[in-house]
PDB file of C-alpha atoms in Angstrom:
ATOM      1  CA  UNK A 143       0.000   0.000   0.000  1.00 44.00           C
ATOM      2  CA  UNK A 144       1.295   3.401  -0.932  1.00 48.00           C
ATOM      3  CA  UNK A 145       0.873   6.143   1.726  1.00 47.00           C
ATOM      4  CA  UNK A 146       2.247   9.514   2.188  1.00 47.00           C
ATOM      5  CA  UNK A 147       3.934  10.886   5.472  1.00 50.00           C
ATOM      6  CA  UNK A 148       0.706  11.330   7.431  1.00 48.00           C
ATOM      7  CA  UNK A 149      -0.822   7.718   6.562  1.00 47.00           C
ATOM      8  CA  UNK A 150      -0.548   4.156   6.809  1.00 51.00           C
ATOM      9  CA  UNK A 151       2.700   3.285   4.806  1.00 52.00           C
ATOM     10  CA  UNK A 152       3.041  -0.831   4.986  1.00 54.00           C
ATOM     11  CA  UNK A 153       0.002  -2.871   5.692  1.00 56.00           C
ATOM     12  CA  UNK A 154       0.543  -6.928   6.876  1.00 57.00           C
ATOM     13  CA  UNK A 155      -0.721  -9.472   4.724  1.00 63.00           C
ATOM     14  CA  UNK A 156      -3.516 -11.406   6.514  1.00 61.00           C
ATOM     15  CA  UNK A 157      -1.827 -15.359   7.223  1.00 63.00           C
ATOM     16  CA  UNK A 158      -5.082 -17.575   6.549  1.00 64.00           C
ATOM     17  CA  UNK A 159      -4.908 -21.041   7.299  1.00 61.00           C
ATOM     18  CA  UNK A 160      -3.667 -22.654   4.227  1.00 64.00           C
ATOM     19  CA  UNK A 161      -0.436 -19.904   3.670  1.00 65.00           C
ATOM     20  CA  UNK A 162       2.502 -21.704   3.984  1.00 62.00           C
ATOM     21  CA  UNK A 163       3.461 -20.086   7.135  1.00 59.00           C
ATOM     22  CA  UNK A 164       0.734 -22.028   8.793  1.00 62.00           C
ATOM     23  CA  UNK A 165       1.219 -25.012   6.827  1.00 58.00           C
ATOM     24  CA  UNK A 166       4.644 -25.223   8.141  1.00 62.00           C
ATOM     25  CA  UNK A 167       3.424 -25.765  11.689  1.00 66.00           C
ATOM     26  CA  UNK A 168       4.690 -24.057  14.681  1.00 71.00           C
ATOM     27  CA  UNK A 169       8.172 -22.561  14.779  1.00 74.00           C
ATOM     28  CA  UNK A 170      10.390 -25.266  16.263  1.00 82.00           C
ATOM     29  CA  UNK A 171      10.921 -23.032  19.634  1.00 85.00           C
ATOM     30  CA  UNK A 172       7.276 -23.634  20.336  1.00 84.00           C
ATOM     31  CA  UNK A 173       7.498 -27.141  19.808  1.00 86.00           C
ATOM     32  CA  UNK A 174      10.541 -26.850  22.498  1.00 91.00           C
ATOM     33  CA  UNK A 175       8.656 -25.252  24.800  1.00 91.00           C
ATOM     34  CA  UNK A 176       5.871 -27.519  25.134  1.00 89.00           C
ATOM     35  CA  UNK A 177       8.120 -30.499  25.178  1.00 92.00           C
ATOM     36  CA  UNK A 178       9.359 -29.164  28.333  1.00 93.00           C
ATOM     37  CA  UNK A 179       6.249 -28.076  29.756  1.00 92.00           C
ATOM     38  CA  UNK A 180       5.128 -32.006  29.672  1.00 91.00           C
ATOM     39  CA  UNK A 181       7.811 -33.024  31.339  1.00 93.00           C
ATOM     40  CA  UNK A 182       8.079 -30.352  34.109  1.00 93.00           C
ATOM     41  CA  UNK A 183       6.822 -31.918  37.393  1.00 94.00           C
ATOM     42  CA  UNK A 184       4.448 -29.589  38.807  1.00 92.00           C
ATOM     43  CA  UNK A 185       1.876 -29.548  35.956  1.00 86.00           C
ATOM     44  CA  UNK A 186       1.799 -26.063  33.030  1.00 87.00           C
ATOM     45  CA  UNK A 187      -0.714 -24.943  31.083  1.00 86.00           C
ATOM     46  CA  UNK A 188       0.320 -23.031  28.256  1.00 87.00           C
ATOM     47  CA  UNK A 189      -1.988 -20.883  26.467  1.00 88.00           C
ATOM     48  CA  UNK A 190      -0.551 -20.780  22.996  1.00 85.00           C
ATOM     49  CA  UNK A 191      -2.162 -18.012  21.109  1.00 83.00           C
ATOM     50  CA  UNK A 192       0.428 -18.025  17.982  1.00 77.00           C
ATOM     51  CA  UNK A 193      -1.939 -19.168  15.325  1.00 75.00           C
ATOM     52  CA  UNK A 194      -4.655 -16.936  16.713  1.00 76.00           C
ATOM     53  CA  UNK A 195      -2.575 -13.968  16.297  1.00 74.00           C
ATOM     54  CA  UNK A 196      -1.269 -15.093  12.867  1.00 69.00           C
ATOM     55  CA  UNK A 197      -4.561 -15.204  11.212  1.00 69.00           C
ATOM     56  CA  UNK A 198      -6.068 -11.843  12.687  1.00 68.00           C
ATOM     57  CA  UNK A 199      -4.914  -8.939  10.478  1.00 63.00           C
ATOM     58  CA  UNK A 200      -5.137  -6.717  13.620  1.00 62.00           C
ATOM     59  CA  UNK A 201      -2.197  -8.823  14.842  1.00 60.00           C
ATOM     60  CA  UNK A 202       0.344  -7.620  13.066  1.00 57.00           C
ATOM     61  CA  UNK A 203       2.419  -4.428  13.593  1.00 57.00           C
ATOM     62  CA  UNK A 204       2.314  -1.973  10.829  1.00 58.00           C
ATOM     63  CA  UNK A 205       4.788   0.455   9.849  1.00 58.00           C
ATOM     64  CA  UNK A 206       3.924   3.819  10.059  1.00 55.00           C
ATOM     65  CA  UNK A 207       4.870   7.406   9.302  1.00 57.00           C
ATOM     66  CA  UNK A 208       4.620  10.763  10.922  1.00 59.00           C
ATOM     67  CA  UNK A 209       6.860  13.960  10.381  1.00 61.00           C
ATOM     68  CA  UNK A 210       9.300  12.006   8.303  1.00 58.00           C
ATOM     69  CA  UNK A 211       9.496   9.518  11.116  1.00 64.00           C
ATOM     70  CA  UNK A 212       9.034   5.827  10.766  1.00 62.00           C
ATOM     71  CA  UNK A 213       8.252   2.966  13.247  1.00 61.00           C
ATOM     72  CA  UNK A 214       6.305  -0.164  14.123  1.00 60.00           C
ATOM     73  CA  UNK A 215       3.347   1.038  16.127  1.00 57.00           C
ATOM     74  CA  UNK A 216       1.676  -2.093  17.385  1.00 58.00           C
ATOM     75  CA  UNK A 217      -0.544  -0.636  19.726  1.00 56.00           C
ATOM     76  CA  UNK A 218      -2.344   1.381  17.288  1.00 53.00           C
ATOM     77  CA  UNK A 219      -3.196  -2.519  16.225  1.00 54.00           C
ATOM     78  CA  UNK A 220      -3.043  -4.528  18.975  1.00 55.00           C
ATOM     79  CA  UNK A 221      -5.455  -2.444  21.703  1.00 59.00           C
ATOM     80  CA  UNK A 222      -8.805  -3.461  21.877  1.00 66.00           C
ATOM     81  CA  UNK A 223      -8.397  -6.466  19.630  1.00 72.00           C
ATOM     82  CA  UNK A 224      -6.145  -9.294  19.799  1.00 76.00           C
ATOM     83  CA  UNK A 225      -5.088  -8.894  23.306  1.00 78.00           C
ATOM     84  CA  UNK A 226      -9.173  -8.298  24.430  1.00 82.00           C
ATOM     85  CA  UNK A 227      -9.122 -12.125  22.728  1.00 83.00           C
ATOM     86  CA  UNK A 228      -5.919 -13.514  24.662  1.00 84.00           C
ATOM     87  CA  UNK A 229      -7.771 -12.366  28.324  1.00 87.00           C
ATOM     88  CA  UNK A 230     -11.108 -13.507  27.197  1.00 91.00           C
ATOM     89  CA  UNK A 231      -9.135 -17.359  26.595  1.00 91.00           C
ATOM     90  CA  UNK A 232      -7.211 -17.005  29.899  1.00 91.00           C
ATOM     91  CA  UNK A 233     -10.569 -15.775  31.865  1.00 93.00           C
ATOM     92  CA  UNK A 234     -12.181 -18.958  30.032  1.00 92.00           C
ATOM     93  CA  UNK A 235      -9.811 -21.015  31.255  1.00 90.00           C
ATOM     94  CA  UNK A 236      -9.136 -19.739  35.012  1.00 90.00           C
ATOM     95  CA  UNK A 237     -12.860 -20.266  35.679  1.00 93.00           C
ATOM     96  CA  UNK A 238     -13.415 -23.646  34.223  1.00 90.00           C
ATOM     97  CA  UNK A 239      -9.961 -25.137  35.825  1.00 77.00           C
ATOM     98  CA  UNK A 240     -10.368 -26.727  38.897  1.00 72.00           C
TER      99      UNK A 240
END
C-alpha cells in the first residue's frame, strides 16, 4: 500500500490457514517449549495463542509514518483487539480449571 507521510505506509498481509506459514506448523521453539512443559513436574498450562494472532490482520504491527518519522506502532493494532481475545481465553480457562 502506498501512503504519504501522514498515513498508513506498509500494511501486513492477513496469514489464513492454508499460507505456507501455517502449513509449516509451529516454529520449532514452540514445539521446544511444550516439550518441556510435559515433562516439568508440577503440571503447566500453556496458552498458545500463535496461530490466533497469525490469522487476525489486527495482529500484526504496521509500519507507520509521521513527520518524516518511521516505526512499528503495534498498539495502534493490537489495543482493543487481539489482546481483548488472549484475556477472554485465559478468563475462560481460570474459571473452568479446577
Amino acid at each position: 500500500m502506498k501512503g504519504n507521510s501522514n498515513f498508513q505506509r506498509h500494511n501486513t498481509q492477513v496469514i489464513y490457514r492454508d499460507s505456507p506459514e501455517v502449513e509449516g506448523g509451529p516454529p520449532p521453539a514452540t514445539t521446544v517449549v511444550k516439550d518441556v512443559l510435559t515433562t516439568m513436574s508440577t503440571p503447566i498450562t500453556l496458552l498458545d495463542i500463535t496461530l490466533l494472532s497469525q490469522l487476525r490482520k489486527d495482529g500484526h504491527p504496521s509500519v507507520y509514518g509521521l513527520d518524516g518519522k518511521h516505526g512499528n506502532d503495534c498498539s495502534h493494532w493490537c489495543l482493543a483487539g487481539v489482546p481483548d481475545s488472549w484475556n477472554e481465553l485465559l478468563y475462560a480457562i481460570l474459571v473452568t480449571t479446577d
